[in-house]
Amino acid sequence: MPIQIALVNDDEIVVRGLDSMLRNYGDRVRVVELNASKPVVNPVDIALYDTFGMGQGNRPNVARLLANPHVGKVAVYTWNFQPWLARETVAMGVSGYLSKSLSAGQLVEALQLIHTGRTVMSPAPGRRALIGGDWPGREEGLTAREAEVLSLITMGLSNLEIAERTSLSVNSIKSYIRSCYRKIDVDSRSKAVLWGIAHGLRQDRVRIEGSPQQDALARERTA
């Protein structure tokens, strides 16, 4: 039997991107539901929580998943590998702290190890490229980090608050903001917020039963 999993984030684009990443592995992991700011309601072996847009603010969402009786284990999928943050998150009781530099096959292997009872922590990715998933603004040329910073701006956070959430310096945040503004062709924070709202950089509230990508692939194979 494939491992039953739920994909969790506050953004529908993000969970759909994860679903697409796993579409060819339905014989090993079965996506039961996609949740954007909605609780998991079906029994799953693992909830895979994508930290996009959360920075370091993932503690409440992780805690809710750990307390959910429908969730067997929780794995966090992230590029934030500050040692203290990884240790703190694992200490909460998560079974996996997984890097977004993993390929789809490597991610599935990690989920299978977690399912057997192992606690899996990926090595810090360093400068390795982010591989997995999707994010709002990608089609406009925004990198994942730029999109996350822009999403936090859209949420109303100051540069200092964004720096604290992401463990980046304020100067780094300013640099990301400047590159975002160039790519989306805006010249002020208020215009950036309006652009973010118009392009999906806001909290969604949706639950999608099953896996759109795995179900579509199954239909193609039986057609």
mmCIF file of C-alpha atoms in Angstrom:
data_model
loop_
_atom_site.group_PDB
_atom_site.id
_atom_site.type_symbol
_atom_site.label_atom_id
_atom_site.label_comp_id
_atom_site.label_asym_id
_atom_site.label_seq_id
_atom_site.Cartn_x
_atom_site.Cartn_y
_atom_site.Cartn_z
ATOM 1 C CA MET A 1 0.000 0.000 0.000
ATOM 2 C CA PRO A 2 1.302 3.485 -0.826
ATOM 3 C CA ILE A 3 1.942 5.841 2.060
ATOM 4 C CA GLN A 4 -1.059 8.125 2.545
ATOM 5 C CA ILE A 5 -0.014 11.788 2.747
ATOM 6 C CA ALA A 6 -1.512 15.268 3.020
ATOM 7 C CA LEU A 7 0.201 18.349 1.566
ATOM 8 C CA VAL A 8 -0.107 21.447 3.751
ATOM 9 C CA ASN A 9 0.662 25.168 3.367
ATOM 10 C CA ASP A 10 -1.267 28.453 3.495
ATOM 11 C CA ASP A 11 -1.077 28.869 -0.294
ATOM 12 C CA GLU A 12 -2.949 26.755 -2.842
ATOM 13 C CA ILE A 13 -0.256 27.277 -5.492
ATOM 14 C CA VAL A 14 2.346 25.815 -3.136
ATOM 15 C CA VAL A 15 0.419 22.624 -2.319
ATOM 16 C CA ARG A 16 -0.504 22.142 -5.964
ATOM 17 C CA GLY A 17 3.187 22.459 -6.839
ATOM 18 C CA LEU A 18 4.054 19.721 -4.342
ATOM 19 C CA ASP A 19 1.290 17.553 -5.766
ATOM 20 C CA SER A 20 2.761 18.002 -9.247
ATOM 21 C CA MET A 21 6.230 17.119 -7.965
ATOM 22 C CA LEU A 22 4.945 13.794 -6.597
ATOM 23 C CA ARG A 23 2.681 12.917 -9.520
ATOM 24 C CA ASN A 24 4.856 10.044 -10.815
ATOM 25 C CA TYR A 25 5.194 8.340 -7.431
ATOM 26 C CA GLY A 26 1.591 7.294 -6.817
ATOM 27 C CA ASP A 27 2.675 3.689 -6.340
ATOM 28 C CA ARG A 28 4.771 4.755 -3.319
ATOM 29 C CA VAL A 29 3.038 7.830 -1.902
ATOM 30 C CA ARG A 30 -0.652 8.551 -2.359
ATOM 31 C CA VAL A 31 -1.710 12.181 -1.935
ATOM 32 C CA VAL A 32 -4.999 12.061 -0.007
ATOM 33 C CA GLU A 33 -5.672 15.783 0.271
ATOM 34 C CA LEU A 34 -4.208 19.229 -0.365
ATOM 35 C CA ASN A 35 -4.784 21.731 2.429
ATOM 36 C CA ALA A 36 -4.328 25.500 2.219
ATOM 37 C CA SER A 37 -5.129 26.937 5.675
ATOM 38 C CA LYS A 38 -7.531 24.064 6.290
ATOM 39 C CA PRO A 39 -7.095 21.230 8.802
ATOM 40 C CA VAL A 40 -6.414 17.679 7.621
ATOM 41 C CA VAL A 41 -9.674 15.709 7.872
ATOM 42 C CA ASN A 42 -8.757 12.357 6.307
ATOM 43 C CA PRO A 43 -6.527 9.804 8.055
ATOM 44 C CA VAL A 44 -2.982 10.127 6.662
ATOM 45 C CA ASP A 45 0.319 8.503 7.512
ATOM 46 C CA ILE A 46 2.287 11.735 7.010
ATOM 47 C CA ALA A 47 1.417 15.410 6.681
ATOM 48 C CA LEU A 48 4.075 17.169 4.601
ATOM 49 C CA TYR A 49 4.167 20.813 5.666
ATOM 50 C CA ASP A 50 5.756 23.317 3.268
ATOM 51 C CA THR A 51 7.106 26.364 5.126
ATOM 52 C CA PHE A 52 6.798 28.789 2.180
ATOM 53 C CA GLY A 53 5.646 32.181 3.462
ATOM 54 C CA MET A 54 6.158 31.219 7.082
ATOM 55 C CA GLY A 55 9.823 32.094 7.585
ATOM 56 C CA GLN A 56 10.425 30.936 11.142
ATOM 57 C CA GLY A 57 6.762 31.384 12.008
ATOM 58 C CA ASN A 58 5.931 27.731 11.458
ATOM 59 C CA ARG A 59 5.578 26.701 15.116
ATOM 60 C CA PRO A 60 1.757 27.187 15.440
ATOM 61 C CA ASN A 61 1.009 25.353 12.196
ATOM 62 C CA VAL A 62 3.373 22.491 13.059
ATOM 63 C CA ALA A 63 1.844 22.243 16.531
ATOM 64 C CA ARG A 64 -1.659 21.999 15.055
ATOM 65 C CA LEU A 65 -0.580 19.217 12.709
ATOM 66 C CA LEU A 66 1.100 17.301 15.548
ATOM 67 C CA ALA A 67 -2.089 17.556 17.594
ATOM 68 C CA ASN A 68 -4.379 16.500 14.733
ATOM 69 C CA PRO A 69 -5.685 12.951 15.421
ATOM 70 C CA HIS A 70 -5.952 12.279 11.672
ATOM 71 C CA VAL A 71 -2.199 12.793 11.171
ATOM 72 C CA GLY A 72 0.213 9.965 11.929
ATOM 73 C CA LYS A 73 3.512 11.820 11.476
ATOM 74 C CA VAL A 74 4.575 15.312 10.428
ATOM 75 C CA ALA A 75 7.428 16.211 8.072
ATOM 76 C CA VAL A 76 8.558 19.785 7.445
ATOM 77 C CA TYR A 77 9.680 20.717 3.919
ATOM 78 C CA THR A 78 11.873 23.810 3.970
ATOM 79 C CA TRP A 79 14.966 25.740 2.896
ATOM 80 C CA ASN A 80 15.401 27.284 6.377
ATOM 81 C CA PHE A 81 18.244 25.268 7.877
ATOM 82 C CA GLN A 82 19.476 27.393 10.753
ATOM 83 C CA PRO A 83 20.711 24.722 13.193
ATOM 84 C CA TRP A 84 18.714 26.055 16.136
ATOM 85 C CA LEU A 85 15.504 26.186 14.073
ATOM 86 C CA ALA A 86 15.959 22.628 12.806
ATOM 87 C CA ARG A 87 16.643 21.355 16.335
ATOM 88 C CA GLU A 88 13.695 23.262 17.784
ATOM 89 C CA THR A 89 11.309 21.964 15.132
ATOM 90 C CA VAL A 90 12.426 18.336 15.533
ATOM 91 C CA ALA A 91 12.160 18.713 19.314
ATOM 92 C CA MET A 92 8.480 19.565 18.861
ATOM 93 C CA GLY A 93 7.977 16.006 17.625
ATOM 94 C CA VAL A 94 8.205 16.202 13.834
ATOM 95 C CA SER A 95 9.581 13.111 12.126
ATOM 96 C CA GLY A 96 11.280 14.822 9.215
ATOM 97 C CA TYR A 97 13.059 18.093 8.474
ATOM 98 C CA LEU A 98 13.482 17.869 4.724
ATOM 99 C CA SER A 99 15.320 20.149 2.312
ATOM 100 C CA LYS A 100 13.790 21.655 -0.791
ATOM 101 C CA SER A 101 17.023 20.767 -2.581
ATOM 102 C CA LEU A 102 15.896 17.106 -2.602
ATOM 103 C CA SER A 103 14.741 15.647 -5.900
ATOM 104 C CA ALA A 104 11.254 14.154 -6.054
ATOM 105 C CA GLY A 105 12.716 10.650 -5.751
ATOM 106 C CA GLN A 106 14.834 11.638 -2.752
ATOM 107 C CA LEU A 107 11.836 13.261 -1.087
ATOM 108 C CA VAL A 108 9.796 10.089 -1.549
ATOM 109 C CA GLU A 109 12.633 7.993 -0.104
ATOM 110 C CA ALA A 110 12.743 10.271 2.946
ATOM 111 C CA LEU A 111 8.971 9.927 3.411
ATOM 112 C CA GLN A 112 9.280 6.157 3.233
ATOM 113 C CA LEU A 113 11.969 6.187 5.931
ATOM 114 C CA ILE A 114 9.762 8.380 8.108
ATOM 115 C CA HIS A 115 6.904 5.938 7.616
ATOM 116 C CA THR A 116 9.074 3.124 8.998
ATOM 117 C CA GLY A 117 9.628 5.083 12.211
ATOM 118 C CA ARG A 118 12.867 6.911 11.399
ATOM 119 C CA THR A 119 13.421 10.597 12.114
ATOM 120 C CA VAL A 120 14.986 12.090 8.996
ATOM 121 C CA MET A 121 16.866 15.378 8.882
ATOM 122 C CA SER A 122 18.323 16.442 5.553
ATOM 123 C CA PRO A 123 21.815 17.932 5.443
ATOM 124 C CA ALA A 124 21.795 21.730 5.192
ATOM 125 C CA PRO A 125 21.465 22.531 1.462
ATOM 126 C CA GLY A 126 24.157 25.215 1.407
ATOM 127 C CA ARG A 127 24.143 26.757 -2.067
ATOM 128 C CA ARG A 128 22.395 23.852 -3.757
ATOM 129 C CA ALA A 129 19.468 24.944 -5.889
ATOM 130 C CA LEU A 130 15.900 24.627 -4.714
ATOM 131 C CA ILE A 131 14.179 21.911 -6.743
ATOM 132 C CA GLY A 132 10.780 21.148 -5.373
ATOM 133 C CA GLY A 133 7.335 22.591 -5.612
ATOM 134 C CA ASP A 134 6.018 25.857 -6.924
ATOM 135 C CA TRP A 135 5.378 29.344 -5.587
ATOM 136 C CA PRO A 136 3.368 32.418 -6.533
ATOM 137 C CA GLY A 137 5.227 34.732 -8.896
ATOM 138 C CA ARG A 138 7.484 32.029 -10.327
ATOM 139 C CA GLU A 139 6.136 32.670 -13.818
ATOM 140 C CA GLU A 140 7.135 36.329 -13.392
ATOM 141 C CA GLY A 141 10.727 35.333 -12.674
ATOM 142 C CA LEU A 142 10.651 35.566 -8.876
ATOM 143 C CA THR A 143 12.922 33.142 -7.063
ATOM 144 C CA ALA A 144 11.420 31.196 -4.170
ATOM 145 C CA ARG A 145 13.168 33.436 -1.643
ATOM 146 C CA GLU A 146 12.037 36.614 -3.420
ATOM 147 C CA ALA A 147 8.478 35.313 -3.522
ATOM 148 C CA GLU A 148 8.574 34.490 0.186
ATOM 149 C CA VAL A 149 9.832 37.976 1.052
ATOM 150 C CA LEU A 150 7.129 39.491 -1.156
ATOM 151 C CA SER A 151 4.481 37.304 0.497
ATOM 152 C CA LEU A 152 5.582 38.574 3.918
ATOM 153 C CA ILE A 153 5.387 42.154 2.638
ATOM 154 C CA THR A 154 1.871 41.407 1.406
ATOM 155 C CA MET A 155 1.022 40.167 4.919
ATOM 156 C CA GLY A 156 2.031 43.606 6.227
ATOM 157 C CA LEU A 157 5.350 42.735 7.903
ATOM 158 C CA SER A 158 8.108 45.327 8.211
ATOM 159 C CA ASN A 159 11.632 44.697 6.930
ATOM 160 C CA LEU A 160 12.806 44.024 10.489
ATOM 161 C CA GLU A 161 9.987 41.527 11.092
ATOM 162 C CA ILE A 162 10.770 39.768 7.806
ATOM 163 C CA ALA A 163 14.452 39.590 8.750
ATOM 164 C CA GLU A 164 13.538 38.038 12.114
ATOM 165 C CA ARG A 165 11.245 35.476 10.488
ATOM 166 C CA THR A 166 13.741 34.406 7.854
ATOM 167 C CA SER A 167 16.987 34.736 9.843
ATOM 168 C CA LEU A 168 18.336 37.036 7.155
ATOM 169 C CA SER A 169 19.887 40.451 7.684
ATOM 170 C CA VAL A 170 17.834 43.572 7.065
ATOM 171 C CA ASN A 171 20.265 44.459 4.268
ATOM 172 C CA SER A 172 19.578 41.083 2.613
ATOM 173 C CA ILE A 173 15.845 41.701 2.889
ATOM 174 C CA LYS A 174 16.283 45.124 1.262
ATOM 175 C CA SER A 175 18.267 43.497 -1.551
ATOM 176 C CA TYR A 176 15.509 40.912 -2.152
ATOM 177 C CA ILE A 177 12.897 43.659 -2.130
ATOM 178 C CA ARG A 178 14.814 45.690 -4.729
ATOM 179 C CA SER A 179 15.124 42.651 -7.018
ATOM 180 C CA CYS A 180 11.406 41.885 -6.530
ATOM 181 C CA TYR A 181 10.447 45.432 -7.455
ATOM 182 C CA ARG A 182 12.507 45.252 -10.667
ATOM 183 C CA LYS A 183 10.953 41.948 -11.708
ATOM 184 C CA ILE A 184 7.341 42.928 -11.040
ATOM 185 C CA ASP A 185 7.855 46.530 -12.228
ATOM 186 C CA VAL A 186 6.699 48.428 -9.141
ATOM 187 C CA ASP A 187 8.320 51.315 -7.304
ATOM 188 C CA SER A 188 6.681 51.315 -3.875
ATOM 189 C CA ARG A 189 5.689 48.978 -1.069
ATOM 190 C CA SER A 190 1.985 49.724 -1.519
ATOM 191 C CA LYS A 191 2.164 48.784 -5.204
ATOM 192 C CA ALA A 192 4.078 45.616 -4.298
ATOM 193 C CA VAL A 193 1.298 44.676 -1.847
ATOM 194 C CA LEU A 194 -1.356 45.216 -4.519
ATOM 195 C CA TRP A 195 0.685 43.112 -6.964
ATOM 196 C CA GLY A 196 1.050 40.353 -4.378
ATOM 197 C CA ILE A 197 -2.675 40.262 -3.651
ATOM 198 C CA ALA A 198 -3.470 40.159 -7.373
ATOM 199 C CA HIS A 199 -0.993 37.316 -7.989
ATOM 200 C CA GLY A 200 -1.916 34.936 -5.194
ATOM 201 C CA LEU A 201 0.545 35.991 -2.482
ATOM 202 C CA ARG A 202 -2.074 35.782 0.218
ATOM 203 C CA GLN A 203 -3.517 33.165 2.521
ATOM 204 C CA ASP A 204 -5.901 30.775 0.777
ATOM 205 C CA ARG A 205 -8.546 28.644 2.446
ATOM 206 C CA VAL A 206 -9.179 25.496 0.445
ATOM 207 C CA ARG A 207 -9.154 21.722 0.878
ATOM 208 C CA ILE A 208 -8.780 19.544 -2.221
ATOM 209 C CA GLU A 209 -9.688 15.898 -1.813
ATOM 210 C CA GLY A 210 -7.356 13.446 -3.524
ATOM 211 C CA SER A 211 -4.527 14.380 -5.850
ATOM 212 C CA PRO A 212 -5.369 16.345 -9.011
ATOM 213 C CA GLN A 213 -2.030 15.389 -10.581
ATOM 214 C CA GLN A 214 -1.931 11.704 -9.603
ATOM 215 C CA ASP A 215 -5.588 11.252 -10.548
ATOM 216 C CA ALA A 216 -5.019 12.892 -13.951
ATOM 217 C CA LEU A 217 -1.989 10.658 -14.582
ATOM 218 C CA ALA A 218 -4.002 7.564 -13.664
ATOM 219 C CA ARG A 219 -6.719 8.573 -16.145
ATOM 220 C CA GLU A 220 -4.113 9.083 -18.879
ATOM 221 C CA ARG A 221 -2.680 5.607 -18.272
ATOM 222 C CA THR A 222 -6.086 3.917 -18.466
ATOM 223 C CA ALA A 223 -7.350 5.917 -21.469
#
